[in-house]
Structure formats: structure tokens, C-alpha cells
Amino acid sequence: MQKIYLDNAATTKVSNEVLTEMLECYGDTFGNPSSIHSFGREASALVDKARDRVASLINAERGEIYFTSGGTESNNWAIVGLALANRAKGNHIITSAIEHKSVLEACKRLERLGFEVTYLPVDKTGLVDIAKLLHFITHKTILVSIMAANNEVGTIQNLKAISKIAHEKGVIFHTDAISAVGNFKIDVKDLEVDALSISAHKFNGPKGVGALYVKKGVKIDNLIVGGEQEKGKRGGTLNVPQIVGFGKACEILQENYIIDCKKTKYLRDYFVNTLEKEIPNITINGHLHQKTPQIASVSFNNIDAEALLCLLDLAGIAVSTGAACDAGSVEPSHVLLAMGKSIEEAQSTIRFSFGTNNTKEEIDYVVAELKKDVERLRSISPLKAKK
Ligand SMILES: *Cc1c(COP(=O)(O)O)cnc(C)c1O
């Protein structure tokens, strides 16, 4: 049976060029980058090169990039670290209702520590209401954290407008750009962000490595103490092979992203168009234009998404009902609910996410399979009688 991977928003395959560079670090260049001798210097040079590549991708300076164990860590550190370091100025934080759980739970943690958090609502398309942002900023607000692009529906926020408002009020602006990097150009200087989270495995890099960009001069609390690595802010011997792979993935992305995005967008749009022709009573979620090329979030009226996912899996097709991190939870997606969907609608939603490895033929096969499965499930749906 052929296997088709349409869950590229959950993770992507490590590219061969990335793997090749990583493997070298498991061989002779095994040194500890903190060591002074030649083995250490060799490893340290590789880390420097990777840091330059990450910095270059987002137009940052080398000294503004801190390596982490991935996106979840970067978000936790950004929220808690920026809040604690700036507590003297106030205790209020603003985020949105559709953030990744690593941001939302970090905010919950701060609430337990005495901070106040405002969770901004979004409209039907998943866009944060900018007027509301302005309305909620007070003299106690120290941090605004709004994601660049949503990982379930793909909606892209008006980042420049948000950072402008935050800065006019003297508030620090962090963005979770994890599902944005690889989908459109992210330039920290152009967007005027103070801190930004990025994760390698969302764009053909290895899992378990990412970075937090912190603009020079912005104060952030240390995350891990007891080591001088990462300027003492995130101690511990660096994971050189992962970092090297991350750097290579950034370099490849920087060269290819325009062509790659065109390709994924073509495939995604072809999928959506064919689907709309073939299957009645479906809704495409998210913003019509302001969304990443990768994602198609589709609600299938009268369908249990879990059941559909299983049928697709039996046919070799991998998709997702929401964020991978929430898989296994029976809760309906907080993102879809915040966008005004009912629980039933949220539980009838599948996320298809495309990559450059996918083909048109695969999509034809997926749509044909979907058509069959949806008809089958709808014919046995208890909801059908009600219509
Ligand atoms: C994947 C993802 C994360 C988590 O990143 P990990 O590297 O998997 O920990 C956070 N935020 C968004 C928007 C994501 O897509």
C-alpha cells in the first residue's frame, strides 16, 4: 500500500542534506563546544556556523539567537522569562485564545504566580481583533505574545500592526513563529519583534531543537542555570548534532522557500478545489487569503473526525484532527471553538498539511478515498435523521 503523508504541520521529514551534516557530528567532530582544545574549537565552530544560519534566516544577529530543545521550550521560556525579568514594570500580559498550548499553559503558570493575563478573542477567520488589543493594554502591561501563524487553521496575524501597537505603548512583543517559518518570510527587523520562537522539525530539520530570538537589549530571565552556555541563560552542554542539523535546515529553507511555498500552495489549493467539487457540505476554515500555504482545515458536516482519520489511516493516508500535541485528548480544539465553531463542528474537522514531497497524484487518491469514506460515514450517521 502506498503511504501518503499529509501531516506536515505536525512534523516533517529530515532532509538528506541535513542528516549528512548531523551524522558528521556523531563521528570525529564529537568535541564539547565549551572545551578549549582543538576538539572543542572544532565543535564550537560548527555551532557558530549553525547560529549564523539561523540568524540569517530571520534577519537577526548571531548574538540574539539562543538554542533550545524546541518550540515548546522556546515558548515557555519567552513567556515566563520575559514576564519575570520585567515584573518591576507591571504584571499584565496579553495573548490570544488560539495560541499553542505551550504559550497558553505558560500564561496559566504566570497567573498562578500573580500575573494577570488577557486572552484576546479572534474572529471567525482566526484573526486577532487589533482594536481589542489596544483597548486592553494598560500601564501594567509588560508583554504581548501573539502567534505569527496558527498551526491548526493557518491564519496569519497582522504582526506588523500588532508590534507597532505594543511598541507605542512600550510593551515587549513576542511571537510564536513556529508554524510560520517555512511558510512565508520572517524578518525580525521588518516585523519589529522583541522575541520570536522557532523550531527545526517543522521545516525538515531534526526534532528536539529550536531557538529563541531575543532582541539585543531586551531583558529575559535565565532558563537553566549552572552552565555558561548560551551566555549563562540556558546552561547545559549544547546538542551539537541537532543544532548543526537545525542550521542546515535554515540554510536550505532560505534558498528555497519561495519555490517551496509556491509548490505547497499549488498542492493545497488543488486539494481544496477538488474537494469542494467532489464532496458536499464541507467548510474550509481559516482566513481566505491571509493563511499559510501549507494547511487546509476542513470541517465535514455530520462526520466524526476521529472515525474519518482512522479510515484514512487504513488507506495509508496520514492526517490530523488538530495539533499533534493535543492528539489523544478528547477535548474539541480550543482554536476552532475560539473561532466560533460549535463542538460538533470542531469534532468534524480534519487538518491536511502539505509538503514539497507531496504530489498531485497523491491528492487525487486522497480526495477519492475521502469521497468514499465520507459517504460511508454519513450514511450511518445518527445525525442524518435529524436533517
Ligand atoms: C509545533 C508547534 C509548537 C511546538 O514546537 P515543538 O518544537 O514541537 O515543541 C509550538 N507552537 C506552534 C505554533 C507549533 O506549530
Coordinates of C-alpha atoms and ligand atoms in Angstrom, one line a residue:
M1 CA 0.0 0.0 0.0
Q2 CA 1.3 3.5 -0.8
K3 CA 1.6 5.8 2.2
I4 CA 0.7 9.4 1.9
Y5 CA 1.9 11.9 4.5
L6 CA -0.4 15.0 4.8
D7 CA 0.6 15.9 8.3
N8 CA 3.5 18.3 7.6
A9 CA 2.2 20.8 10.2
A10 CA 2.9 18.1 12.9
T11 CA 6.4 17.4 11.7
T12 CA 8.4 17.0 8.5
K13 CA 10.9 14.5 7.3
V14 CA 14.5 15.4 7.9
S15 CA 16.1 16.2 4.6
N16 CA 19.1 14.1 3.4
E17 CA 21.5 17.1 3.4
V18 CA 20.5 17.9 7.0
L19 CA 21.1 14.3 8.0
T20 CA 24.5 14.2 6.3
E21 CA 25.8 17.2 8.3
M22 CA 24.3 15.8 11.5
L23 CA 26.0 12.4 11.1
E24 CA 29.4 14.0 10.9
C25 CA 28.9 15.3 14.5
Y26 CA 28.3 11.8 15.7
G27 CA 31.7 10.8 14.2
D28 CA 35.0 12.5 14.5
T29 CA 33.8 16.0 15.4
F30 CA 32.4 14.8 18.7
G31 CA 34.0 17.5 20.9
N32 CA 32.3 19.6 23.6
P33 CA 32.0 23.1 22.2
S34 CA 32.8 24.5 25.6
S35 CA 36.3 22.8 25.6
I36 CA 39.3 25.0 24.9
H37 CA 41.3 22.3 22.9
S38 CA 41.1 21.7 19.2
F39 CA 38.2 19.2 19.5
G40 CA 36.2 21.7 21.4
R41 CA 37.1 24.5 19.0
E42 CA 36.0 22.4 16.0
A43 CA 32.6 21.7 17.6
S44 CA 32.3 25.3 18.6
A45 CA 32.9 26.5 15.1
L46 CA 30.1 24.2 13.9
V47 CA 27.7 25.7 16.5
D48 CA 28.8 29.2 15.4
K49 CA 28.0 28.4 11.8
A50 CA 24.6 27.0 12.7
R51 CA 23.9 30.1 14.8
D52 CA 24.7 32.3 11.8
R53 CA 22.5 30.3 9.6
V54 CA 19.5 30.5 12.0
A55 CA 20.1 34.2 12.5
S56 CA 20.4 34.8 8.8
L57 CA 17.1 33.1 8.1
I58 CA 15.2 35.5 10.3
N59 CA 17.5 38.5 9.7
A60 CA 18.8 38.6 13.3
E61 CA 22.3 38.9 14.7
R62 CA 24.2 35.9 15.9
G63 CA 24.2 37.1 19.5
E64 CA 20.4 37.3 19.5
I65 CA 19.9 33.5 18.9
Y66 CA 19.6 31.1 21.9
F67 CA 19.4 27.4 21.2
T68 CA 16.7 25.4 23.0
S69 CA 15.2 21.9 22.9
G70 CA 12.4 23.1 20.5
G71 CA 9.4 25.2 20.2
T72 CA 7.6 24.3 23.4
E73 CA 10.7 25.2 25.4
S74 CA 11.2 28.5 23.4
N75 CA 7.6 29.5 24.1
N76 CA 7.8 28.6 27.8
W77 CA 11.0 30.5 28.2
A78 CA 9.8 33.5 26.3
I79 CA 6.6 33.9 28.3
V80 CA 7.9 33.2 31.7
G81 CA 11.4 34.6 31.2
L82 CA 10.2 37.9 29.7
A83 CA 7.5 38.3 32.3
L84 CA 9.8 37.6 35.3
A85 CA 12.6 39.9 34.0
N86 CA 10.2 42.8 33.5
R87 CA 8.0 42.3 36.6
A88 CA 9.1 45.6 38.1
K89 CA 7.2 47.4 35.3
G90 CA 3.9 45.5 35.7
N91 CA 2.2 42.2 35.9
H92 CA -0.1 42.2 32.9
I93 CA 0.3 40.0 29.8
I94 CA -1.8 39.9 26.7
T95 CA -2.0 36.8 24.4
S96 CA -4.7 35.3 22.2
A97 CA -7.2 32.5 22.7
I98 CA -5.8 30.5 19.8
E99 CA -2.2 30.2 20.8
H100 CA -0.4 26.9 21.0
K101 CA -0.7 25.2 24.4
S102 CA 2.9 25.9 25.2
V103 CA 2.0 29.6 25.3
L104 CA -1.4 29.2 27.0
E105 CA -0.1 26.9 29.7
A106 CA 2.9 29.2 30.3
C107 CA 0.5 32.0 30.8
K108 CA -1.6 29.9 33.2
R109 CA 1.5 29.3 35.1
L110 CA 2.2 33.0 35.4
E111 CA -1.4 33.5 36.6
R112 CA -0.6 31.2 39.5
L113 CA 2.4 33.4 40.2
G114 CA 0.3 36.5 40.5
F115 CA 0.3 37.8 36.9
E116 CA -2.9 38.9 35.1
V117 CA -3.4 37.5 31.6
T118 CA -5.8 38.7 28.9
Y119 CA -6.7 36.2 26.3
L120 CA -7.8 38.1 23.2
P121 CA -10.7 36.8 21.2
V122 CA -10.4 36.1 17.4
D123 CA -12.9 36.5 14.6
K124 CA -14.4 33.7 12.5
T125 CA -11.3 33.6 10.3
G126 CA -8.9 33.3 13.3
L127 CA -7.7 36.9 13.2
V128 CA -7.0 38.8 16.5
D129 CA -9.0 41.9 16.9
I130 CA -6.4 44.7 16.9
A131 CA -8.8 47.3 18.3
K132 CA -9.3 45.0 21.3
L133 CA -5.5 44.7 21.8
L134 CA -5.3 48.5 22.0
H135 CA -8.2 48.5 24.4
F136 CA -6.7 46.0 26.8
I137 CA -3.2 47.5 27.1
T138 CA -2.8 49.3 30.4
H139 CA 0.2 50.8 32.2
K140 CA 0.7 47.4 33.9
T141 CA 1.0 45.5 30.6
I142 CA 4.6 44.2 30.1
L143 CA 4.2 41.6 27.4
V144 CA 2.1 40.9 24.3
S145 CA 2.5 37.4 22.8
I146 CA 0.6 36.6 19.6
M147 CA 1.5 33.8 17.2
A148 CA 2.6 34.6 13.7
A149 CA 0.5 31.8 12.0
N150 CA -1.9 29.4 13.6
N151 CA -0.9 25.7 13.4
E152 CA -4.4 24.3 13.1
V153 CA -6.0 26.6 10.5
G154 CA -3.1 28.5 9.1
T155 CA -4.4 32.1 9.7
I156 CA -1.6 34.6 9.6
Q157 CA -1.9 37.5 12.0
N158 CA -1.2 41.2 11.2
L159 CA 2.1 41.1 13.0
K160 CA 3.4 44.5 12.0
A161 CA 0.3 46.2 13.2
I162 CA 0.5 44.3 16.5
S163 CA 4.1 45.0 17.1
K164 CA 3.5 48.7 16.3
I165 CA 0.7 49.0 18.9
A166 CA 2.8 47.1 21.5
H167 CA 5.8 49.3 21.0
E168 CA 3.8 52.6 21.0
K169 CA 2.8 51.5 24.5
G170 CA 6.3 50.5 25.5
V171 CA 5.3 46.8 25.7
I172 CA 7.5 43.9 24.7
F173 CA 6.2 41.8 21.8
H174 CA 6.9 38.1 21.4
T175 CA 5.6 35.9 18.6
D176 CA 5.4 32.1 18.3
A177 CA 6.6 31.8 14.7
I178 CA 7.0 28.1 14.8
S179 CA 4.3 27.3 12.2
A180 CA 5.1 30.4 10.2
V181 CA 8.8 29.8 9.4
G182 CA 8.9 27.8 6.2
N183 CA 5.6 29.2 5.1
F184 CA 6.5 32.8 4.5
K185 CA 9.4 35.2 5.0
I186 CA 10.0 36.0 8.7
D187 CA 12.2 39.1 9.2
V188 CA 12.6 40.1 12.8
K189 CA 13.7 43.6 11.9
D190 CA 10.9 44.2 9.5
L191 CA 8.3 42.8 11.9
E192 CA 9.9 44.7 14.8
V193 CA 9.5 41.8 17.2
D194 CA 11.4 41.6 20.5
A195 CA 11.4 37.8 20.9
L196 CA 10.5 35.0 18.5
S197 CA 10.2 31.2 18.8
I198 CA 11.3 28.8 16.1
S199 CA 11.5 25.0 15.8
A200 CA 13.6 23.0 13.4
H201 CA 11.4 19.9 12.8
K202 CA 8.6 22.0 11.2
F203 CA 10.9 22.6 8.2
N204 CA 12.8 19.4 7.5
G205 CA 15.2 19.8 10.4
P206 CA 15.6 17.4 13.4
K207 CA 13.2 17.2 16.3
G208 CA 14.1 18.4 19.7
V209 CA 15.9 21.6 18.7
G210 CA 14.8 25.1 18.2
A211 CA 15.7 28.7 19.2
L212 CA 14.5 31.7 20.9
Y213 CA 15.4 35.0 19.3
V214 CA 15.8 37.8 21.9
K215 CA 16.5 41.2 20.5
K216 CA 19.6 42.8 21.9
G217 CA 18.8 44.9 25.0
V218 CA 15.6 43.0 25.8
K219 CA 15.7 41.6 29.3
I220 CA 14.8 37.9 29.9
D221 CA 15.3 35.7 32.9
N222 CA 17.7 32.8 32.7
L223 CA 16.0 29.5 31.9
I224 CA 18.6 26.9 33.0
V225 CA 21.3 27.9 35.5
G226 CA 24.5 26.2 36.3
G227 CA 26.3 26.4 32.9
E228 CA 27.9 29.2 31.0
Q229 CA 26.4 28.0 27.7
E230 CA 24.1 30.4 25.8
K231 CA 25.6 33.4 27.8
G232 CA 24.6 31.6 31.0
K233 CA 20.9 31.9 30.2
R234 CA 20.4 28.3 29.1
G235 CA 23.1 26.2 30.6
G236 CA 24.0 22.7 29.6
T237 CA 26.3 21.1 27.0
L238 CA 25.0 22.0 23.6
N239 CA 23.3 19.3 21.5
V240 CA 25.8 19.9 18.6
P241 CA 24.4 17.4 16.0
Q242 CA 20.8 18.7 16.5
I243 CA 22.0 22.3 16.3
V244 CA 24.0 21.6 13.2
G245 CA 21.0 20.0 11.6
F246 CA 18.9 22.9 12.5
G247 CA 21.4 25.3 11.0
K248 CA 21.5 23.4 7.7
A249 CA 17.7 23.2 7.5
C250 CA 17.6 27.0 7.9
E251 CA 20.2 27.4 5.1
I252 CA 18.2 25.2 2.8
L253 CA 15.0 26.9 3.6
Q254 CA 16.4 30.4 3.0
E255 CA 17.5 29.3 -0.5
N256 CA 14.3 27.5 -1.4
Y257 CA 11.3 28.9 0.5
I258 CA 9.8 30.9 -2.4
I259 CA 9.7 27.9 -4.7
D260 CA 8.7 25.6 -1.9
C261 CA 5.8 27.8 -0.8
K262 CA 4.6 28.1 -4.3
K263 CA 4.6 24.3 -4.6
T264 CA 2.8 23.6 -1.4
K265 CA 0.3 26.4 -2.1
Y266 CA -0.4 24.9 -5.5
L267 CA -1.0 21.4 -4.0
R268 CA -3.1 22.8 -1.1
D269 CA -5.3 24.8 -3.5
Y270 CA -5.7 21.9 -5.9
F271 CA -6.8 19.7 -3.0
V272 CA -9.3 22.3 -1.7
N273 CA -10.7 22.9 -5.2
T274 CA -11.1 19.2 -6.0
L275 CA -12.6 18.5 -2.6
E276 CA -15.2 21.2 -2.9
K277 CA -16.2 19.8 -6.3
E278 CA -16.4 16.2 -5.1
I279 CA -17.8 16.4 -1.5
P280 CA -20.9 18.4 -0.5
N281 CA -21.4 20.0 2.9
I282 CA -17.9 20.9 3.8
T283 CA -16.4 24.1 5.2
I284 CA -12.8 25.3 4.7
N285 CA -11.6 27.0 7.9
G286 CA -9.3 29.9 8.5
H287 CA -8.8 33.1 6.6
L288 CA -9.4 33.0 2.9
H289 CA -6.2 34.7 1.8
Q290 CA -4.2 35.5 4.9
K291 CA -3.1 32.0 5.6
T292 CA -0.1 29.7 5.3
P293 CA 0.3 27.8 2.0
Q294 CA 0.6 24.5 4.0
I295 CA -2.7 24.0 5.7
A296 CA -6.2 23.1 4.7
S297 CA -8.5 22.7 7.7
V298 CA -11.8 21.1 6.6
S299 CA -15.0 20.6 8.6
F300 CA -17.0 17.7 7.2
N301 CA -20.6 18.2 8.2
N302 CA -22.1 15.2 10.1
I303 CA -18.8 13.3 10.3
D304 CA -16.8 12.3 13.4
A305 CA -13.3 13.4 12.5
E306 CA -11.7 10.6 14.6
A307 CA -13.6 8.0 12.6
L308 CA -12.6 9.6 9.3
L309 CA -9.0 9.8 10.4
C310 CA -9.0 6.1 11.2
L311 CA -10.5 5.2 7.8
L312 CA -7.9 7.4 6.1
D313 CA -5.1 5.8 8.1
L314 CA -6.3 2.3 7.0
A315 CA -5.9 3.6 3.4
G316 CA -2.3 4.7 4.2
I317 CA -3.2 8.4 4.5
A318 CA -1.8 10.4 7.5
V319 CA -3.7 13.5 8.6
S320 CA -4.6 15.1 11.9
T321 CA -7.6 16.2 13.8
G322 CA -5.8 19.1 15.3
A323 CA -2.4 20.0 16.8
A324 CA -0.2 16.9 17.3
C325 CA 0.4 17.9 20.9
D326 CA -3.3 17.7 21.6
A327 CA -3.8 14.4 19.9
G328 CA -5.2 11.8 22.2
S329 CA -7.2 14.4 24.1
V330 CA -10.9 14.2 23.6
E331 CA -11.4 17.9 24.0
P332 CA -12.5 19.8 20.9
S333 CA -9.9 22.1 19.5
H334 CA -9.7 25.4 21.5
V335 CA -8.7 27.1 18.3
L336 CA -11.9 26.2 16.4
L337 CA -14.1 26.9 19.4
A338 CA -12.4 30.4 19.7
M339 CA -13.3 30.9 16.1
G340 CA -16.9 30.4 16.9
K341 CA -17.3 26.8 15.8
S342 CA -19.7 24.5 17.7
I343 CA -18.3 21.5 19.5
E344 CA -19.9 19.3 16.8
E345 CA -18.2 21.3 14.0
A346 CA -14.8 21.2 15.8
Q347 CA -15.1 17.5 16.2
S348 CA -15.8 17.1 12.5
T349 CA -12.6 18.9 11.4
I350 CA -9.5 17.4 9.8
R351 CA -6.2 19.2 9.2
F352 CA -4.5 18.4 6.0
S353 CA -1.0 19.8 5.8
F354 CA 1.1 19.6 2.7
G355 CA 4.8 19.5 1.9
T356 CA 7.0 19.7 -1.1
N357 CA 7.3 15.9 -1.2
N358 CA 3.6 15.5 -1.9
T359 CA 2.3 15.1 -5.5
K360 CA -0.9 15.8 -7.4
E361 CA -1.4 12.1 -7.9
E362 CA -1.4 11.6 -4.2
I363 CA -4.0 14.3 -3.8
D364 CA -6.3 12.7 -6.4
Y365 CA -6.0 9.5 -4.4
V366 CA -6.8 11.2 -1.1
V367 CA -9.8 13.0 -2.5
A368 CA -11.2 9.8 -4.0
E369 CA -10.7 8.0 -0.7
L370 CA -12.3 10.9 1.2
K371 CA -15.3 10.8 -1.0
K372 CA -15.8 7.1 -0.4
D373 CA -15.2 7.4 3.4
V374 CA -17.4 10.5 3.9
E375 CA -20.3 8.9 2.0
R376 CA -19.9 5.8 4.1
L377 CA -19.8 7.6 7.4
R378 CA -22.6 9.9 6.5
S379 CA -24.8 7.0 5.5
I380 CA -24.5 5.6 9.0
S381 CA -24.5 8.9 10.9
P382 CA -27.2 9.1 13.6
L383 CA -27.3 12.9 12.9
K384 CA -28.5 12.3 9.4
A385 CA -32.1 11.5 10.6
K386 CA -32.3 15.0 12.2
K387 CA -31.6 16.9 9.0
Ligands
LIG1 C1 4.8 22.7 16.7 C2 4.5 23.9 17.3 C3 4.9 24.2 18.6 C4 5.7 23.2 19.4 O1 7.0 23.1 18.9 P1 7.9 21.8 19.3 O2 9.2 22.0 18.7 O3 7.2 20.6 18.7 O4 7.9 21.7 20.8 C5 4.6 25.4 19.2 N1 3.8 26.3 18.5 C6 3.4 26.1 17.2 C7 2.6 27.1 16.5 C8 3.7 24.9 16.6 O5 3.2 24.7 15.4

